[in-house]
Amino acid sequence: MRWHKTILSMIQQRQDKKVALVVDTSTNEAPAILINNIIKLFEQLKPDTILVQADFKIRSISPVKSDTIKYYTHGKSSYTLALEWATEEQVDTLFYITDVTGFFSEEMDRVNYELFWLVPGAFLPRVPFGKAIKVA
């Protein structure tokens, strides 16, 4: 679980930053226990983290400790709205739990904050910007 130590360290280094955690709810194929463990890590280490649930639209925005994840099985995911939300909210660091199979607006080629894609599963796809971290 090398990724666990990596994320732990990343959260600890961002205690004075505005941090958000987005969970891609477009499919329930990722192990729910893994995603819940990541959320618990944020809840314990940085309880002011904002939790965003999104697929092709933003489903909810709440404090990280107050929500449970509701998955949808349509498989459609667009990252644009969540990434634009982070810009509007002046988030310093965004962690996005997803398999990176969703869509981006063609105009979006970068973001003005730190972005980490937390990718469950064995395959680590290339990301258009930000840094991908395998969490499996």
Coordinates of N, CA and C in Angstrom, one line a residue:
M1 N 0.8 -1.2 0.0 CA 0.0 0.0 0.0 C 0.9 1.3 0.0
R2 N 1.8 1.3 -0.9 CA 2.7 2.5 -1.1 C 1.9 3.7 -1.3
W3 N 0.8 3.6 -2.1 CA 0.0 4.8 -2.4 C -0.6 5.4 -1.1
H4 N -0.9 4.6 -0.1 CA -1.5 5.0 1.1 C -0.6 6.0 1.8
K5 N 0.7 5.7 1.9 CA 1.7 6.6 2.5 C 1.9 7.9 1.7
T6 N 1.8 7.7 0.4 CA 1.9 8.9 -0.5 C 0.8 9.9 -0.3
I7 N -0.4 9.4 -0.2 CA -1.6 10.2 0.0 C -1.6 10.8 1.4
L8 N -1.2 10.0 2.3 CA -1.1 10.5 3.7 C -0.2 11.7 3.8
S9 N 1.0 11.5 3.2 CA 2.0 12.6 3.2 C 1.4 13.8 2.4
M10 N 0.8 13.6 1.3 CA 0.2 14.7 0.5 C -0.8 15.5 1.3
I11 N -1.7 14.8 2.1 CA -2.7 15.5 2.9 C -2.0 16.3 4.0
Q12 N -1.0 15.7 4.6 CA -0.3 16.4 5.7 C 0.4 17.6 5.3
Q13 N 0.9 17.6 4.1 CA 1.6 18.8 3.5 C 0.7 19.9 3.1
R14 N -0.6 19.6 3.1 CA -1.6 20.6 2.6 C -2.5 21.1 3.7
Q15 N -2.1 21.0 4.9 CA -3.0 21.4 6.0 C -3.5 22.8 6.0
D16 N -2.7 23.7 5.4 CA -3.1 25.1 5.3 C -3.7 25.5 4.0
K17 N -4.0 24.5 3.2 CA -4.5 24.7 1.8 C -6.0 24.4 1.8
K18 N -6.7 24.9 0.8 CA -8.1 24.6 0.5 C -8.1 23.3 -0.4
V19 N -8.6 22.2 0.2 CA -8.5 20.9 -0.5 C -9.9 20.4 -0.7
A20 N -10.1 19.8 -1.9 CA -11.4 19.2 -2.3 C -11.1 17.8 -2.8
L21 N -12.0 16.9 -2.5 CA -11.9 15.5 -2.9 C -13.2 15.2 -3.8
V22 N -13.0 14.9 -5.1 CA -14.1 14.5 -5.9 C -14.1 13.0 -6.1
V23 N -15.3 12.5 -6.0 CA -15.5 11.0 -6.3 C -16.4 10.9 -7.5
D24 N -15.9 10.2 -8.5 CA -16.6 9.9 -9.8 C -17.7 8.9 -9.4
T25 N -18.9 9.2 -9.5 CA -20.0 8.4 -9.1 C -20.7 7.7 -10.3
S26 N -20.1 7.8 -11.5 CA -20.7 7.3 -12.7 C -20.8 5.7 -12.8
T27 N -20.0 5.1 -12.0 CA -20.0 3.6 -12.0 C -19.7 3.1 -10.6
N28 N -20.1 1.9 -10.3 CA -19.8 1.3 -9.0 C -18.8 0.2 -9.1
E29 N -18.0 0.2 -10.2 CA -17.1 -0.9 -10.5 C -15.8 -0.7 -9.6
A30 N -15.5 0.5 -9.2 CA -14.3 0.6 -8.3 C -14.7 0.1 -6.9
P31 N -13.7 -0.5 -6.2 CA -14.1 -1.1 -4.9 C -14.5 0.0 -3.9
A32 N -15.8 -0.1 -3.5 CA -16.3 0.9 -2.6 C -15.5 1.0 -1.3
I33 N -15.0 -0.1 -0.8 CA -14.3 -0.1 0.4 C -13.0 0.7 0.3
L34 N -12.3 0.6 -0.9 CA -11.1 1.4 -1.2 C -11.5 2.9 -1.2
I35 N -12.5 3.3 -1.9 CA -13.0 4.7 -1.9 C -13.3 5.2 -0.5
N36 N -14.1 4.4 0.2 CA -14.4 4.8 1.6 C -13.2 5.0 2.5
N37 N -12.2 4.1 2.3 CA -10.9 4.3 3.1 C -10.2 5.5 2.7
I38 N -10.2 5.9 1.4 CA -9.6 7.2 1.0 C -10.3 8.4 1.7
I39 N -11.7 8.3 1.6 CA -12.5 9.4 2.2 C -12.2 9.5 3.7
K40 N -12.1 8.3 4.4 CA -11.8 8.3 5.8 C -10.5 8.9 6.1
L41 N -9.5 8.7 5.3 CA -8.2 9.3 5.4 C -8.3 10.8 5.4
F42 N -9.0 11.3 4.5 CA -9.2 12.8 4.4 C -10.0 13.3 5.6
E43 N -11.0 12.5 6.0 CA -11.8 12.9 7.2 C -11.0 13.0 8.4
Q44 N -10.1 12.1 8.6 CA -9.3 12.1 9.8 C -8.2 13.1 9.8
L45 N -7.5 13.3 8.6 CA -6.3 14.1 8.6 C -6.7 15.6 8.2
K46 N -7.7 15.8 7.5 CA -8.1 17.1 7.0 C -9.6 17.3 7.0
P47 N -10.2 17.4 8.1 CA -11.7 17.4 8.2 C -12.4 18.5 7.5
D48 N -11.6 19.6 7.1 CA -12.3 20.7 6.3 C -12.2 20.4 4.8
T49 N -11.8 19.3 4.4 CA -11.8 18.9 3.0 C -13.3 18.9 2.5
I50 N -13.5 19.4 1.3 CA -14.8 19.5 0.7 C -15.0 18.2 -0.2
L51 N -16.1 17.5 0.0 CA -16.3 16.3 -0.7 C -17.3 16.6 -1.8
V52 N -17.0 16.3 -3.1 CA -17.8 16.5 -4.2 C -18.1 15.2 -4.9
Q53 N -19.4 14.9 -5.1 CA -19.8 13.7 -5.8 C -20.3 14.1 -7.2
A54 N -19.7 13.6 -8.2 CA -20.0 14.0 -9.6 C -19.9 12.9 -10.6
D55 N -20.7 13.0 -11.7 CA -20.5 12.1 -12.8 C -20.6 13.0 -14.0
F56 N -21.8 13.1 -14.7 CA -21.9 14.0 -15.8 C -22.4 15.4 -15.3
K57 N -22.7 15.4 -14.0 CA -23.0 16.7 -13.3 C -22.6 16.5 -11.9
I58 N -22.5 17.6 -11.2 CA -22.2 17.6 -9.8 C -23.5 17.2 -9.0
R59 N -23.3 16.1 -8.3 CA -24.5 15.5 -7.5 C -24.6 16.1 -6.1
S60 N -23.5 16.3 -5.5 CA -23.5 16.9 -4.1 C -22.2 17.5 -3.8
I61 N -22.2 18.5 -2.9 CA -21.0 19.2 -2.3 C -21.3 19.2 -0.8
S62 N -20.3 18.7 0.0 CA -20.5 18.6 1.4 C -19.2 18.5 2.1
P63 N -19.2 18.7 3.4 CA -18.0 18.4 4.2 C -17.6 16.9 4.0
V64 N -16.4 16.6 4.1 CA -15.9 15.2 3.8 C -16.5 14.2 4.8
K65 N -16.8 14.6 6.0 CA -17.3 13.6 7.0 C -18.8 13.4 7.0
S66 N -19.5 14.2 6.3 CA -21.0 14.1 6.5 C -21.7 13.4 5.4
D67 N -21.0 12.8 4.5 CA -21.7 12.2 3.4 C -21.4 10.8 3.1
T68 N -22.3 10.1 2.5 CA -22.0 8.8 2.0 C -22.1 8.8 0.5
I69 N -21.4 8.0 -0.2 CA -21.3 8.0 -1.7 C -22.5 7.3 -2.3
K70 N -23.2 7.9 -3.2 CA -24.2 7.2 -4.0 C -23.8 7.1 -5.4
Y71 N -23.7 5.8 -5.8 CA -23.2 5.5 -7.2 C -24.3 5.4 -8.2
Y72 N -24.1 5.7 -9.4 CA -25.0 5.5 -10.5 C -24.3 4.6 -11.5
T73 N -25.1 3.9 -12.3 CA -24.5 2.8 -13.1 C -24.6 3.2 -14.6
H74 N -24.8 4.4 -14.9 CA -24.9 4.8 -16.3 C -23.6 4.9 -17.0
G75 N -22.5 5.0 -16.3 CA -21.1 5.0 -16.9 C -20.7 6.3 -17.6
K76 N -21.6 7.3 -17.6 CA -21.2 8.6 -18.2 C -20.6 9.5 -17.2
S77 N -19.4 10.0 -17.6 CA -18.7 10.9 -16.7 C -18.1 12.1 -17.5
S78 N -18.2 13.3 -17.0 CA -17.6 14.4 -17.5 C -16.9 15.1 -16.4
Y79 N -15.6 15.4 -16.5 CA -14.8 16.0 -15.5 C -14.9 17.6 -15.5
T80 N -15.4 18.1 -16.6 CA -15.4 19.6 -16.8 C -16.1 20.3 -15.6
L81 N -17.3 20.0 -15.3 CA -18.0 20.7 -14.2 C -17.3 20.7 -12.9
A82 N -16.8 19.6 -12.5 CA -16.1 19.5 -11.2 C -14.8 20.3 -11.2
L83 N -14.1 20.3 -12.4 CA -12.8 21.0 -12.5 C -13.1 22.5 -12.5
E84 N -14.2 22.9 -13.2 CA -14.6 24.3 -13.2 C -15.0 24.8 -11.8
W85 N -15.7 23.9 -11.1 CA -16.2 24.3 -9.8 C -15.0 24.6 -8.9
A86 N -13.9 23.7 -9.0 CA -12.7 23.9 -8.2 C -12.0 25.2 -8.5
T87 N -12.1 25.6 -9.8 CA -11.5 27.0 -10.1 C -12.3 28.1 -9.5
E88 N -13.6 28.0 -9.6 CA -14.5 29.0 -9.0 C -14.4 29.1 -7.5
E89 N -14.2 28.0 -6.9 CA -14.1 28.0 -5.4 C -12.7 28.2 -4.9
Q90 N -11.8 28.5 -5.8 CA -10.4 28.8 -5.5 C -9.7 27.7 -4.7
V91 N -10.0 26.4 -5.1 CA -9.4 25.3 -4.4 C -7.9 25.3 -4.7
D92 N -7.1 25.0 -3.7 CA -5.6 24.9 -3.9 C -5.2 23.5 -4.5
T93 N -5.8 22.5 -4.0 CA -5.5 21.1 -4.4 C -6.8 20.3 -4.5
L94 N -6.9 19.6 -5.7 CA -8.0 18.8 -5.9 C -7.6 17.3 -6.1
F95 N -8.2 16.4 -5.4 CA -8.0 15.0 -5.5 C -9.2 14.5 -6.2
Y96 N -9.0 13.7 -7.3 CA -10.2 13.2 -8.0 C -10.1 11.7 -8.1
I97 N -11.0 11.0 -7.5 CA -11.0 9.5 -7.5 C -11.9 9.1 -8.7
T98 N -11.2 8.5 -9.7 CA -11.9 8.1 -11.0 C -11.0 7.1 -11.8
D99 N -11.6 6.5 -12.7 CA -10.9 5.6 -13.6 C -10.4 6.3 -14.8
V100 N -10.6 7.6 -14.9 CA -10.1 8.5 -16.0 C -10.7 8.1 -17.3
T101 N -11.9 7.6 -17.4 CA -12.5 7.3 -18.7 C -13.6 8.3 -19.1
G102 N -13.7 9.4 -18.4 CA -14.7 10.4 -18.7 C -14.2 11.4 -19.7
F103 N -15.0 12.4 -19.9 CA -14.7 13.4 -20.9 C -14.3 14.8 -20.3
F104 N -13.6 15.6 -21.1 CA -13.2 16.9 -20.8 C -13.7 17.8 -21.8
S105 N -13.9 19.1 -21.5 CA -14.2 20.1 -22.5 C -12.9 20.3 -23.3
E106 N -13.1 20.4 -24.6 CA -11.9 20.5 -25.5 C -11.1 21.8 -25.2
E107 N -11.8 22.8 -24.6 CA -11.1 24.1 -24.3 C -10.2 24.0 -23.1
M108 N -10.5 22.9 -22.3 CA -9.7 22.8 -21.0 C -8.5 22.0 -21.3
D109 N -7.3 22.7 -21.2 CA -6.1 22.0 -21.3 C -5.2 22.1 -20.1
R110 N -5.7 22.7 -19.1 CA -4.9 22.8 -17.8 C -5.9 23.4 -16.7
V111 N -5.5 23.3 -15.5 CA -6.2 24.0 -14.4 C -5.2 24.8 -13.6
N112 N -5.7 25.8 -12.8 CA -4.7 26.6 -12.1 C -4.6 26.2 -10.6
Y113 N -4.7 25.0 -10.3 CA -4.5 24.4 -9.0 C -3.8 23.0 -9.1
E114 N -3.4 22.5 -8.0 CA -2.8 21.2 -8.0 C -3.9 20.2 -8.3
L115 N -3.7 19.2 -9.1 CA -4.7 18.2 -9.4 C -4.0 16.8 -9.4
F116 N -4.6 15.9 -8.6 CA -4.1 14.5 -8.5 C -5.3 13.6 -8.8
W117 N -5.1 12.8 -9.8 CA -6.1 11.8 -10.2 C -5.8 10.5 -9.4
L118 N -6.7 10.1 -8.5 CA -6.5 8.8 -7.7 C -7.2 7.7 -8.5
V119 N -6.5 6.9 -9.1 CA -7.0 5.9 -10.0 C -7.0 4.5 -9.4
P120 N -8.2 4.0 -9.1 CA -8.3 2.6 -8.6 C -8.1 1.6 -9.8
G121 N -7.6 0.5 -9.5 CA -7.4 -0.5 -10.6 C -6.0 -0.7 -11.0
A122 N -5.7 -1.7 -11.8 CA -4.4 -2.0 -12.2 C -3.8 -1.2 -13.3
F123 N -4.7 -0.6 -14.1 CA -4.3 0.2 -15.3 C -4.2 1.7 -14.9
L124 N -3.1 2.4 -15.2 CA -2.9 3.8 -14.9 C -2.9 4.5 -16.2
P125 N -4.0 5.1 -16.6 CA -4.0 5.8 -17.9 C -3.2 7.1 -17.9
R126 N -2.9 7.6 -19.0 CA -2.3 9.0 -19.1 C -3.4 10.0 -18.8
V127 N -3.0 11.1 -18.2 CA -4.0 12.2 -17.9 C -3.5 13.4 -18.7
P128 N -4.5 14.2 -19.1 CA -4.1 15.4 -19.9 C -3.4 16.5 -19.1
F129 N -3.6 16.5 -17.8 CA -2.9 17.5 -17.0 C -3.1 17.0 -15.5
G130 N -2.3 17.5 -14.6 CA -2.3 17.0 -13.3 C -1.4 15.7 -13.2
K131 N -1.5 15.0 -12.1 CA -0.7 13.8 -11.9 C -1.6 12.6 -11.5
A132 N -1.4 11.5 -12.1 CA -2.1 10.3 -11.8 C -1.4 9.5 -10.8
I133 N -2.1 8.9 -9.8 CA -1.6 8.1 -8.8 C -2.5 6.8 -8.7
K134 N -1.8 5.7 -8.9 CA -2.6 4.4 -8.8 C -2.9 4.1 -7.3
V135 N -4.1 3.8 -7.0 CA -4.5 3.5 -5.6 C -5.2 2.2 -5.5
A136 N -4.5 1.2 -5.9 CA -5.0 -0.2 -5.8 C -4.0 -1.2 -5.3

